[in-house]
Amino acid sequence: MADMALSVAEVAKLADLARIELSDEELARLAPQLDLILQSVAEVSEVAGADVAPTSHAVPMENVFREDVVRPSQSVAAALSGAPVAEDGRFRVPQILGEE
Amino acid sequence: MANELIFLDAAALAAQIAAGDISSREATQAYLEQIASVDNNVHAYLAVDGERALAQAERVDAKRAAGEALSPLAGVPLALKDIFCYEGLPCTCGSRILEGWRPPYHATVVQRLLQADLVILGKVNMDEFAMGSSTETSGYGNTHNPWDLERIPGGSSGGSAAALASFQAALSLGTDTGGSIRQPAAVNGLVGVKPTYGSNSRYGVVAMASSLDVPGPFGRTVLDAALLHQAISGHDPRDSTSIDAPVPPVVAAAKSGDVQGLKLGVVKELGGDGYEPGVTAQFEHALQVLQAAGAQIVEVSCPHFKYALGAYYLIMPSEVSSNLARFDAMRYGIRVGDDGRHSAEEVMRLTRQAGFGDEAKRRIIIGTYALSAGYYDAYYGSAQKVRTLIQQDFVKAFAQVDVLVSPTTPSTAWKLGERVDDPLAMYKADLCTIPSNLAGNCSGSFPAGLSPDNGLPVGFQVMAPPMADDRLYQVGAALEAGMGSTLSQLVGSEAWEALYV
C-alpha cells in the first residue's frame, strides 16, 4: 500500500469531522476499503477539463417562491413526538459547554 | 394453499372491486394471510399494519356500495418502502439510528395513495438509508429473493421487490437514487420505473442524495406500474424541485405498447465483458422481440458513461454526508451515552457510531473527504463536470433515437453475503442504471425472461428523455406482449414451494 490516497490517520480525522466515533477495529477495517474506493473514482479528474461547466442538478431549476403568509403547520407536540428526550415543549439535549 | 385472489394483477383486482365481484376487504385479508404464510422466509416486511389496512379496505367497499366514483386502483393493497413517512407507523429507513421513530405526517406520495383509496399493508425492508444493492446493509436483517431464498433481492428497494414477487402485495413503492428500483425489479422479474427526476415529490421521503432521489412504482405488469405511477405523480409545492408540468400519458402508453417505427438505441458501452452470458442472451432475445414488433434497432455510443460510476460515487456520498448530518441524536431516533457525563457532541459521536452501519459510515467519510478544502475541485468538482458530459451524451443520443436500451444490471441475483465485504463489487451492480440518475431522465426495468445460465430473472432497461416517461411503458408493454410474463414462471415452481416451508 505504498500509494495510499487515504491513511488510517486521515480516516480518523474525517470521522471526527463527521462526528462519528470509530473504534480501532473499525478504523482498521474501513480505511483500506475507503482507500480503494477513492482510488477507483479518481479517474473522474482525468476527463473533466477546465472548459466543462459543472452540473449540480439534473433538471434546470429556478428558485421557488411563495407568499409570506402564516399557514397551518405541525403542532409542538407532533414535532417533539420523536424526540429522544423532551421537556417543557422543547428538545432536551445533553450539556453543550465543557466544565472549564 | 394460497388464496387465488393474490394472483390477480392490480388492474384486474381494481376492476373486480369496482364491479363488486370482490371486496377490498377480502383481497386485503388474502394478502395479510400470504404475509403470515411466507414472510418468515422472505422477510420483506418490517411492519405490518393489518388493522388500519382492513379499515381502509372497508371504507373503499362502503364507497363502492354507496355508488361513489372510485379511482383506478381503489382497494388495491400495496407495500411501502420504509423510507416513506406514513403517520402512525415506524419509519426506520433500514437504520438502527431511527429505531422506533414514528413520523408525525404523511409523505406527499403516501397522501396521494390514500386519496386514491389504495390500501397500505405495511412497510418493507431496504438498505440502510437506501445505500446498497442487496438490502444487506439494513439494520434489521436480510430480505430473501423469492426465486431463490439464498440470494439477494437487490437493493436498495429489496423489500418492495421481494414482497411483490412473493405476492405479499399487489403493488409496491420504492425510491431510486442510482438504480434502487430498477435493479431489484430486474432480479425479481418485475417492472420497476425510475420516473423523471422532479416528477414525483420527495416531500416526506427520507433524503439520501437529494439531487438524485426519486420515488417510483413497482408492478407485476407494465400496466400496474403505469397506474401506480399515474397515482403518485405530479407537481407538489412542498418539494422545491418538483416539476410543474402534466404527468406524461403513462397509462395510455402501457395499454398501447405500439413500437412500430420506434427507434431503439443499444448503448455500446453498457454490455460485453463483465456481463453474465445469460444476461446478454436474454437482452438480445428481447431486442429481437421488439424488432419483430416493429421497432428499429441501432447502436449508439455514449462515451462518458464509463465515468458515471466514479462520478456517482463522489456526488452521492457528498450529498449523503450532508443529509445524514441531521441524525444528531437530538431531535429524533436513538440517543446513546446521555448519562450526564457526556457532552452533546460526545453523545452525537457515540450515537452515530452505534446507529449507523458500515456502508453509511463509508459514504459519510468519502463525502466528507470529497467536499473538504483542498480536495473539493479534484473530486466533487470533477464529478460535477462528468455529470455535464453524461447529460451531453444523453442529449446527443436522444437526437438520434427515441429511447436507449441496455441490460438493467450486469448479473442476475447473487448469493447473500457474497459482496458484503467488497464495496466495489457491490457498486458495479449499478453500472447501467446510474447514468439516468446523474442526468435526471426517466428509465425503467422490464422483465426479459430467465437467464439460461441459472434460471433467474433478467431485466431489460429502457431510458427516455426527461418527461417522456410514457415511452418507457410503450416499450415495456411491447416486450411484455412479445415475451409473456416472467413472474408467472415462479408460481408453482420448486422455489415457490420453498416459500411455504
XYZ file of C-alpha atoms in Angstrom:
601
model
C 0.000 0.000 0.000
C 2.766 2.437 -0.908
C 0.445 4.735 -2.807
C -2.376 5.102 -0.331
C -4.719 8.003 -1.011
C -6.176 7.784 2.453
C -4.296 6.747 5.605
C -5.766 5.433 8.847
C -4.949 8.762 10.499
C -6.775 10.658 7.770
C -9.844 8.441 8.088
C -9.820 9.098 11.835
C -9.728 12.836 11.176
C -12.568 12.665 8.630
C -14.694 10.593 11.019
C -14.016 13.230 13.652
C -15.201 15.988 11.283
C -18.329 13.933 10.543
C -18.936 13.416 14.279
C -18.676 9.637 14.138
C -16.771 7.806 16.872
C -14.764 4.923 15.349
C -13.074 2.119 17.286
C -9.548 0.987 16.326
C -11.090 -2.148 14.860
C -13.485 -0.077 12.703
C -10.652 2.175 11.553
C -8.501 -0.787 10.575
C -11.369 -2.337 8.624
C -12.773 0.762 6.920
C -9.557 2.628 5.991
C -8.315 0.199 3.293
C -11.850 -0.054 1.813
C -12.146 3.720 1.648
C -8.698 4.000 0.092
C -9.716 1.524 -2.614
C -12.983 3.345 -3.305
C -11.199 6.688 -3.645
C -8.584 5.240 -5.975
C -11.286 3.822 -8.206
C -13.182 7.099 -8.514
C -10.094 9.271 -9.020
C -10.334 8.798 -12.805
C -13.065 11.448 -12.950
C -10.432 14.163 -12.561
C -8.737 12.944 -15.761
C -11.738 13.504 -18.065
C -13.106 16.721 -16.667
C -11.342 19.586 -18.440
C -11.406 23.210 -17.425
C -13.770 24.006 -20.308
C -16.571 21.797 -18.938
C -19.203 23.514 -16.797
C -20.205 21.636 -13.622
C -23.776 20.368 -13.169
C -25.181 20.318 -9.636
C -28.711 19.374 -10.545
C -30.193 17.136 -13.206
C -33.054 19.386 -14.238
C -32.659 23.146 -14.803
C -34.201 24.855 -11.782
C -35.263 28.313 -10.754
C -35.787 29.372 -7.184
C -39.321 28.777 -5.964
C -41.149 31.450 -4.006
C -44.442 31.504 -2.149
C -46.459 34.204 -0.432
C -45.123 35.017 3.028
C -48.289 34.151 4.919
C -48.880 32.021 8.005
C -50.114 28.524 7.199
C -51.103 25.600 9.443
C -48.075 23.572 10.479
C -47.112 20.723 12.822
C -48.085 21.231 16.450
C -45.293 21.458 19.020
C -46.414 18.103 20.429
C -46.173 16.455 16.992
C -42.760 17.989 16.329
C -41.485 16.707 19.670
C -43.151 13.292 19.357
C -39.985 11.649 18.071
C -37.535 13.396 20.377
C -35.237 11.159 22.448
C -35.912 13.491 25.410
C -38.324 16.460 25.541
C -39.170 18.833 28.353
C -41.412 21.901 28.637
C -42.243 21.874 24.930
C -38.578 21.762 23.889
C -35.937 19.228 22.868
C -33.805 18.400 25.898
C -30.142 17.988 24.962
C -27.015 17.000 26.914
C -24.725 19.789 28.121
C -23.169 21.753 25.294
C -20.319 23.513 27.115
C -17.450 21.787 28.947
C -16.593 22.175 32.642
C -13.977 24.897 32.295
C -52.597 -23.178 -0.336
C -52.518 -19.579 -1.398
C -55.758 -17.668 -1.853
C -56.245 -17.219 -5.628
C -57.079 -13.536 -5.164
C -53.410 -12.651 -4.670
C -52.575 -13.760 -8.223
C -54.788 -11.105 -9.823
C -52.736 -8.206 -11.122
C -53.588 -4.812 -9.626
C -55.544 -3.577 -12.660
C -57.733 -6.711 -12.703
C -58.219 -6.651 -8.944
C -59.292 -2.993 -9.042
C -61.752 -3.747 -11.853
C -63.308 -6.616 -9.891
C -63.521 -4.496 -6.745
C -65.192 -1.714 -8.740
C -67.648 -4.226 -10.220
C -68.471 -5.559 -6.774
C -67.259 -9.094 -7.615
C -64.603 -8.969 -4.896
C -64.452 -6.764 -1.830
C -61.296 -4.876 -0.979
C -61.572 -6.404 2.477
C -61.375 -9.941 1.051
C -58.366 -9.004 -1.055
C -56.619 -7.290 1.868
C -57.314 -10.311 4.066
C -55.842 -12.603 1.400
C -52.634 -10.555 1.312
C -52.367 -10.497 5.101
C -52.676 -14.286 5.031
C -49.957 -14.542 2.378
C -47.692 -12.383 4.560
C -48.391 -14.703 7.504
C -47.598 -17.728 5.300
C -44.373 -16.746 3.541
C -42.762 -13.717 5.142
C -40.975 -15.765 7.777
C -38.901 -16.985 4.799
C -38.763 -13.834 2.662
C -38.510 -11.250 5.473
C -39.729 -8.365 3.322
C -41.896 -6.609 5.922
C -40.554 -4.538 8.805
C -44.043 -3.522 9.951
C -47.452 -4.922 9.003
C -50.389 -2.592 9.563
C -53.251 -5.085 9.305
C -55.879 -3.294 11.322
C -55.579 0.021 9.524
C -55.360 -1.759 6.156
C -58.618 -3.607 6.787
C -60.301 -0.399 7.962
C -59.171 1.382 4.798
C -60.413 -1.559 2.688
C -63.808 -1.389 4.396
C -64.026 2.331 3.635
C -63.422 1.579 -0.054
C -66.072 -1.151 -0.030
C -68.541 1.253 1.597
C -67.791 3.903 -1.026
C -68.478 1.418 -3.784
C -71.685 0.255 -2.138
C -72.786 3.902 -1.924
C -72.188 4.293 -5.642
C -69.310 6.779 -5.264
C -66.779 7.065 -8.075
C -63.623 5.044 -7.407
C -60.072 5.765 -8.592
C -58.436 3.238 -10.973
C -56.568 1.472 -8.130
C -59.152 1.822 -5.349
C -58.993 -1.000 -2.833
C -55.702 -2.460 -4.073
C -53.255 -3.462 -1.275
C -49.721 -2.103 -1.510
C -46.380 -2.217 0.344
C -44.323 0.909 1.125
C -40.542 1.064 1.262
C -39.623 2.046 4.819
C -38.264 5.379 3.550
C -41.727 6.973 3.130
C -43.273 8.810 6.054
C -46.627 7.241 6.882
C -48.086 8.713 10.031
C -48.585 6.230 12.820
C -46.218 3.538 11.553
C -42.488 3.426 12.418
C -40.114 4.713 9.732
C -36.640 3.223 10.188
C -35.128 3.697 6.741
C -33.412 0.379 7.475
C -31.253 2.095 10.084
C -30.878 1.442 13.803
C -30.375 5.170 14.310
C -34.078 5.750 13.547
C -35.341 2.760 15.512
C -38.809 3.413 16.892
C -39.288 6.791 15.181
C -42.864 7.421 14.073
C -43.266 10.263 11.578
C -45.892 12.851 12.568
C -47.032 13.365 8.954
C -47.551 11.606 5.590
C -45.227 11.916 2.610
C -46.971 13.544 -0.370
C -46.901 10.295 -2.349
C -48.449 8.458 0.630
C -51.134 11.146 0.887
C -51.882 10.602 -2.797
C -52.128 6.822 -2.365
C -54.615 7.284 0.468
C -56.598 9.825 -1.543
C -56.728 7.334 -4.399
C -58.107 4.750 -1.929
C -55.201 2.315 -2.058
C -54.725 0.070 0.959
C -51.325 0.244 2.692
C -50.379 -3.170 4.089
C -47.179 -2.045 5.810
C -43.545 -1.008 5.431
C -40.855 -3.127 3.816
C -37.114 -3.599 4.242
C -34.380 -1.672 2.457
C -30.661 -0.994 2.547
C -29.773 1.452 5.306
C -30.847 4.921 4.116
C -31.179 3.354 0.642
C -27.441 2.745 0.428
C -26.791 -0.629 -1.151
C -27.727 -3.034 -3.931
C -28.701 -6.083 -1.906
C -30.721 -4.895 1.145
C -27.949 -6.450 3.271
C -26.944 -3.074 4.748
C -30.323 -2.932 6.533
C -30.021 -2.849 10.301
C -32.992 -5.236 10.507
C -31.755 -8.392 8.820
C -31.642 -9.727 5.267
C -34.520 -9.968 2.836
C -34.503 -13.036 0.604
C -35.144 -13.305 -3.126
C -38.333 -15.364 -3.686
C -36.746 -17.016 -6.739
C -34.011 -18.465 -4.502
C -34.065 -17.711 -0.802
C -30.263 -17.904 -0.607
C -29.939 -14.944 -2.966
C -30.185 -11.180 -2.607
C -33.449 -9.417 -3.512
C -31.495 -6.490 -4.933
C -31.470 -3.079 -3.361
C -31.943 -0.686 -2.031
C -35.713 -1.273 -2.538
C -35.216 -5.022 -1.971
C -38.198 -5.392 0.363
C -40.522 -3.674 -2.132
C -39.457 -6.078 -4.873
C -39.394 -9.260 -2.770
C -42.830 -8.511 -1.257
C -44.348 -8.018 -4.706
C -42.640 -11.032 -6.308
C -43.777 -13.306 -3.463
C -47.344 -11.983 -3.874
C -47.351 -10.345 -0.440
C -48.686 -7.152 -2.052
C -50.348 -6.256 -5.341
C -48.131 -3.207 -5.863
C -45.195 -1.581 -4.103
C -43.444 1.737 -3.933
C -39.681 2.329 -3.903
C -37.118 5.055 -4.440
C -34.280 5.169 -6.967
C -31.050 7.114 -6.450
C -28.647 5.018 -8.535
C -30.770 2.041 -9.555
C -32.605 1.184 -6.329
C -35.926 0.496 -8.096
C -34.658 -0.878 -11.407
C -32.058 -3.370 -10.138
C -34.381 -5.071 -7.585
C -37.115 -5.147 -10.246
C -34.670 -6.850 -12.626
C -33.529 -9.568 -10.220
C -37.118 -10.358 -9.142
C -38.784 -10.469 -12.578
C -40.800 -7.279 -12.032
C -41.487 -3.945 -13.688
C -39.782 -1.061 -11.870
C -39.637 2.530 -13.048
C -37.476 5.470 -12.056
C -39.588 8.446 -13.170
C -38.024 11.682 -14.402
C -36.252 13.423 -11.522
C -38.592 16.026 -10.039
C -41.759 14.499 -11.453
C -42.575 12.707 -8.183
C -42.495 14.548 -4.884
C -39.695 13.920 -2.381
C -41.642 15.556 0.478
C -41.729 13.114 3.384
C -39.213 10.773 1.745
C -36.113 10.452 3.936
C -33.311 12.028 1.896
C -30.224 10.173 0.743
C -28.836 12.177 -2.212
C -31.280 14.983 -2.910
C -30.215 15.757 -6.473
C -30.691 12.091 -7.459
C -33.532 10.603 -5.330
C -36.918 9.924 -6.908
C -39.864 7.765 -5.765
C -41.296 5.311 -8.264
C -43.554 2.299 -8.820
C -43.087 -1.472 -8.888
C -45.684 -3.612 -10.653
C -46.049 -7.233 -11.671
C -47.249 -5.969 -15.053
C -46.441 -2.897 -17.130
C -49.980 -1.553 -16.774
C -49.920 -1.982 -12.978
C -46.724 0.057 -12.720
C -48.166 2.737 -15.012
C -51.352 3.019 -12.931
C -49.308 3.456 -9.747
C -47.002 5.938 -11.499
C -50.042 7.972 -12.512
C -51.469 7.856 -8.962
C -48.377 9.291 -7.241
C -47.027 11.707 -9.871
C -47.495 15.408 -10.394
C -46.425 18.759 -9.063
C -46.066 19.285 -5.307
C -45.475 22.800 -3.967
C -43.887 21.241 -0.863
C -40.921 19.992 -2.931
C -38.993 22.893 -4.433
C -37.500 20.611 -7.108
C -40.926 19.374 -8.204
C -41.637 19.882 -11.915
C -44.828 21.832 -12.613
C -45.992 20.030 -15.753
C -48.663 17.479 -16.684
C -47.907 13.805 -15.944
C -46.878 12.067 -19.202
C -49.582 9.703 -20.585
C -48.074 6.593 -18.987
C -51.287 4.566 -18.671
C -52.263 5.073 -22.318
C -48.735 4.064 -23.356
C -48.883 0.901 -21.237
C -52.199 -0.027 -22.832
C -50.987 0.610 -26.385
C -47.498 -0.932 -26.469
C -47.157 0.127 -30.090
C -43.468 0.362 -31.027
C -43.938 0.385 -34.808
C -41.193 2.629 -36.211
C -39.821 3.498 -32.758
C -36.036 3.885 -32.789
C -34.183 1.983 -30.055
C -30.509 2.766 -29.400
C -28.432 -0.033 -27.887
C -25.787 1.665 -25.716
C -22.453 0.244 -26.847
C -20.754 0.998 -23.517
C -23.342 -0.932 -21.446
C -22.615 -4.531 -22.377
C -19.954 -7.037 -23.319
C -17.161 -8.032 -20.922
C -18.240 -8.308 -17.314
C -21.865 -9.124 -18.182
C -23.169 -12.621 -17.436
C -23.651 -14.554 -20.706
C -27.251 -15.343 -19.712
C -27.962 -11.640 -19.174
C -26.543 -10.805 -22.594
C -28.508 -13.655 -24.201
C -31.831 -12.505 -22.726
C -31.089 -8.891 -23.635
C -30.517 -9.898 -27.254
C -33.633 -12.041 -27.248
C -35.638 -9.041 -26.014
C -34.202 -6.911 -28.835
C -35.401 -9.490 -31.357
C -38.880 -9.453 -29.806
C -39.034 -5.665 -30.090
C -37.689 -5.728 -33.621
C -40.391 -8.240 -34.557
C -42.933 -5.808 -33.075
C -41.736 -3.133 -35.497
C -39.031 -1.283 -33.585
C -35.819 -0.208 -35.323
C -32.606 -1.141 -33.532
C -29.416 0.881 -33.914
C -26.190 1.058 -31.928
C -25.397 4.288 -30.077
C -22.229 5.350 -28.293
C -22.257 7.256 -25.002
C -18.513 7.610 -24.441
C -18.672 9.205 -20.982
C -20.896 6.548 -19.421
C -17.796 4.679 -18.327
C -17.060 7.510 -15.891
C -20.596 7.535 -14.468
C -19.853 5.126 -11.614
C -16.884 7.229 -10.467
C -18.826 10.479 -10.642
C -21.788 8.919 -8.842
C -19.654 7.573 -6.004
C -18.399 11.102 -5.358
C -21.581 13.135 -5.847
C -23.851 10.745 -3.942
C -21.634 10.396 -0.810
C -21.123 14.156 -0.764
C -24.880 14.648 -0.576
C -25.173 11.752 1.886
C -22.620 13.266 4.267
C -24.667 16.440 4.302
C -28.139 14.817 4.511
C -27.198 12.342 7.239
C -25.803 15.131 9.421
C -29.376 15.600 10.648
C -29.117 12.362 12.626
C -27.553 14.021 15.630
C -29.389 12.256 18.498
C -31.149 15.463 19.461
C -34.460 15.562 17.571
C -35.364 12.001 16.576
C -34.150 8.434 16.721
C -31.928 6.839 19.314
C -29.612 8.620 21.754
C -26.528 6.863 23.144
C -24.345 7.936 26.110
C -26.675 10.559 27.590
C -25.687 9.733 31.170
C -24.781 13.176 32.456
C -21.066 12.566 31.864
C -21.006 13.128 28.090
C -21.400 16.427 26.249
C -23.892 16.869 23.408
C -21.103 16.427 20.876
C -19.868 13.230 22.522
C -23.422 11.879 22.571
C -23.666 12.721 18.875
C -20.478 10.776 18.099
C -21.453 7.754 20.182
C -24.973 7.680 18.714
C -23.693 7.880 15.143
C -21.170 5.124 15.866
C -23.850 2.825 17.285
C -26.689 3.796 14.951
C -25.029 3.795 11.521
C -23.836 0.616 9.802
C -20.571 0.267 7.854
C -21.922 1.434 4.486
C -23.399 4.615 5.970
C -20.075 5.299 7.690
C -18.106 4.639 4.496
C -20.240 7.004 2.444
C -20.292 9.775 5.042
C -16.495 9.649 5.291
C -15.971 9.585 1.494
C -18.373 12.510 1.152
C -16.666 14.465 3.911
C -13.367 13.902 2.106
C -14.676 14.837 -1.353
C -16.108 18.100 -0.032
C -13.129 19.099 2.103
C -10.893 22.047 1.312
C -8.027 21.066 -0.966
C -9.871 18.078 -2.460
C -13.143 19.700 -3.499
C -12.032 20.652 -7.022
C -10.325 17.351 -7.792
C -13.171 15.178 -6.518
C -16.600 16.793 -6.154
C -15.894 19.483 -8.755
C -14.632 16.977 -11.324
C -17.583 14.675 -10.681
C -19.981 17.526 -11.396
C -18.212 18.132 -14.701
C -18.537 14.462 -15.601
C -22.231 14.833 -14.826
C -22.374 17.511 -17.528
C -20.579 15.237 -20.006
C -23.031 12.398 -19.305
C -26.001 14.709 -19.821
C -24.489 15.777 -23.141
C -24.096 12.118 -24.159
C -27.822 11.628 -23.494
C -28.799 14.754 -25.448
C -26.763 13.613 -28.448
C -28.131 10.069 -28.236
C -31.770 11.199 -27.972
C -31.263 13.328 -31.074
C -30.707 10.039 -32.942
C -33.122 7.628 -31.238
C -36.385 7.648 -29.248
C -35.148 5.504 -26.356
C -31.890 3.923 -25.233
C -31.714 0.323 -24.049
C -29.302 -1.918 -22.114
C -29.377 -4.754 -19.617
C -30.586 -3.341 -16.281
C -27.720 -4.853 -14.330
C -24.685 -6.922 -15.381
C -25.658 -10.018 -13.374
C -28.610 -11.938 -12.016
C -29.175 -12.120 -8.235
C -26.016 -13.190 -6.421
C -25.756 -15.160 -3.180
C -26.367 -13.373 0.102
C -23.059 -12.478 1.728
C -21.041 -12.722 -1.494
C -20.272 -8.991 -1.862
C -20.796 -7.701 1.685
C -17.093 -7.078 2.321
C -16.349 -5.902 -1.203
C -17.983 -2.481 -1.656
C -16.604 -2.048 -5.182
C -18.155 -5.304 -6.422
C -21.450 -4.203 -4.862
C -21.268 -0.790 -6.562
C -20.867 -2.386 -10.009
C -24.471 -3.656 -9.849
C -25.468 -0.052 -10.628
C -23.232 0.362 -13.689
C -26.102 0.639 -16.186
C -28.635 2.431 -14.025
C -26.552 5.330 -12.671
C -26.296 7.446 -15.880
C -30.037 8.216 -15.807
C -29.847 9.360 -12.178
C -26.975 11.710 -12.956
C -28.812 13.140 -15.977
C -32.290 13.083 -14.394
C -34.026 11.410 -17.332
C -36.522 8.586 -16.793
C -35.651 4.926 -17.001
C -37.352 1.605 -16.294
C -36.564 -2.076 -15.950
C -38.821 -4.631 -17.626
C -38.746 -8.428 -17.274
C -36.798 -10.192 -20.020
C -37.351 -13.801 -19.014
C -34.976 -16.100 -17.167
C -31.246 -16.469 -17.674
C -30.383 -19.774 -19.375
C -27.335 -19.921 -17.047
C -29.215 -20.235 -13.759
C -32.971 -19.775 -14.303
C -33.001 -16.385 -12.563
C -34.779 -13.252 -13.856
C -33.071 -10.762 -16.166
C -34.066 -7.116 -16.588
C -34.207 -5.032 -19.771
C -33.563 -1.331 -19.191
C -35.244 1.397 -21.241
C -34.101 5.035 -20.911
C -36.070 8.001 -22.279
C -35.660 11.799 -22.209
C -36.913 13.831 -19.215
C -40.748 13.867 -19.035
C -41.061 11.257 -21.779
C -41.836 8.537 -19.216
C -44.658 7.242 -21.426
C -42.055 5.877 -23.881
C -40.752 3.525 -21.174
C -44.180 1.962 -20.771
C -44.719 1.829 -24.515
C -41.572 -0.275 -24.971
C -42.219 -2.250 -21.779
C -45.715 -3.195 -22.918
C -44.413 -4.369 -26.302
C -41.825 -6.508 -24.548
C -44.421 -7.960 -22.188
C -46.727 -8.788 -25.095
C -43.911 -10.470 -27.016
C -42.189 -12.339 -24.192
C -45.019 -13.176 -21.801
C -44.830 -12.898 -18.039
C -41.552 -13.705 -16.321
C -43.032 -13.738 -12.828
C -45.722 -16.309 -13.658
C -42.886 -18.835 -14.053
C -42.206 -18.535 -10.324
C -45.698 -19.585 -9.228
C -45.874 -23.332 -8.723
C -42.113 -23.844 -9.179
C -39.802 -25.517 -6.680
C -38.725 -22.064 -5.464
C -42.371 -21.189 -4.900
C -42.930 -24.254 -2.751
C -39.880 -23.286 -0.674
C -41.604 -20.035 0.324
C -44.181 -22.018 2.282
C -41.789 -24.303 4.161
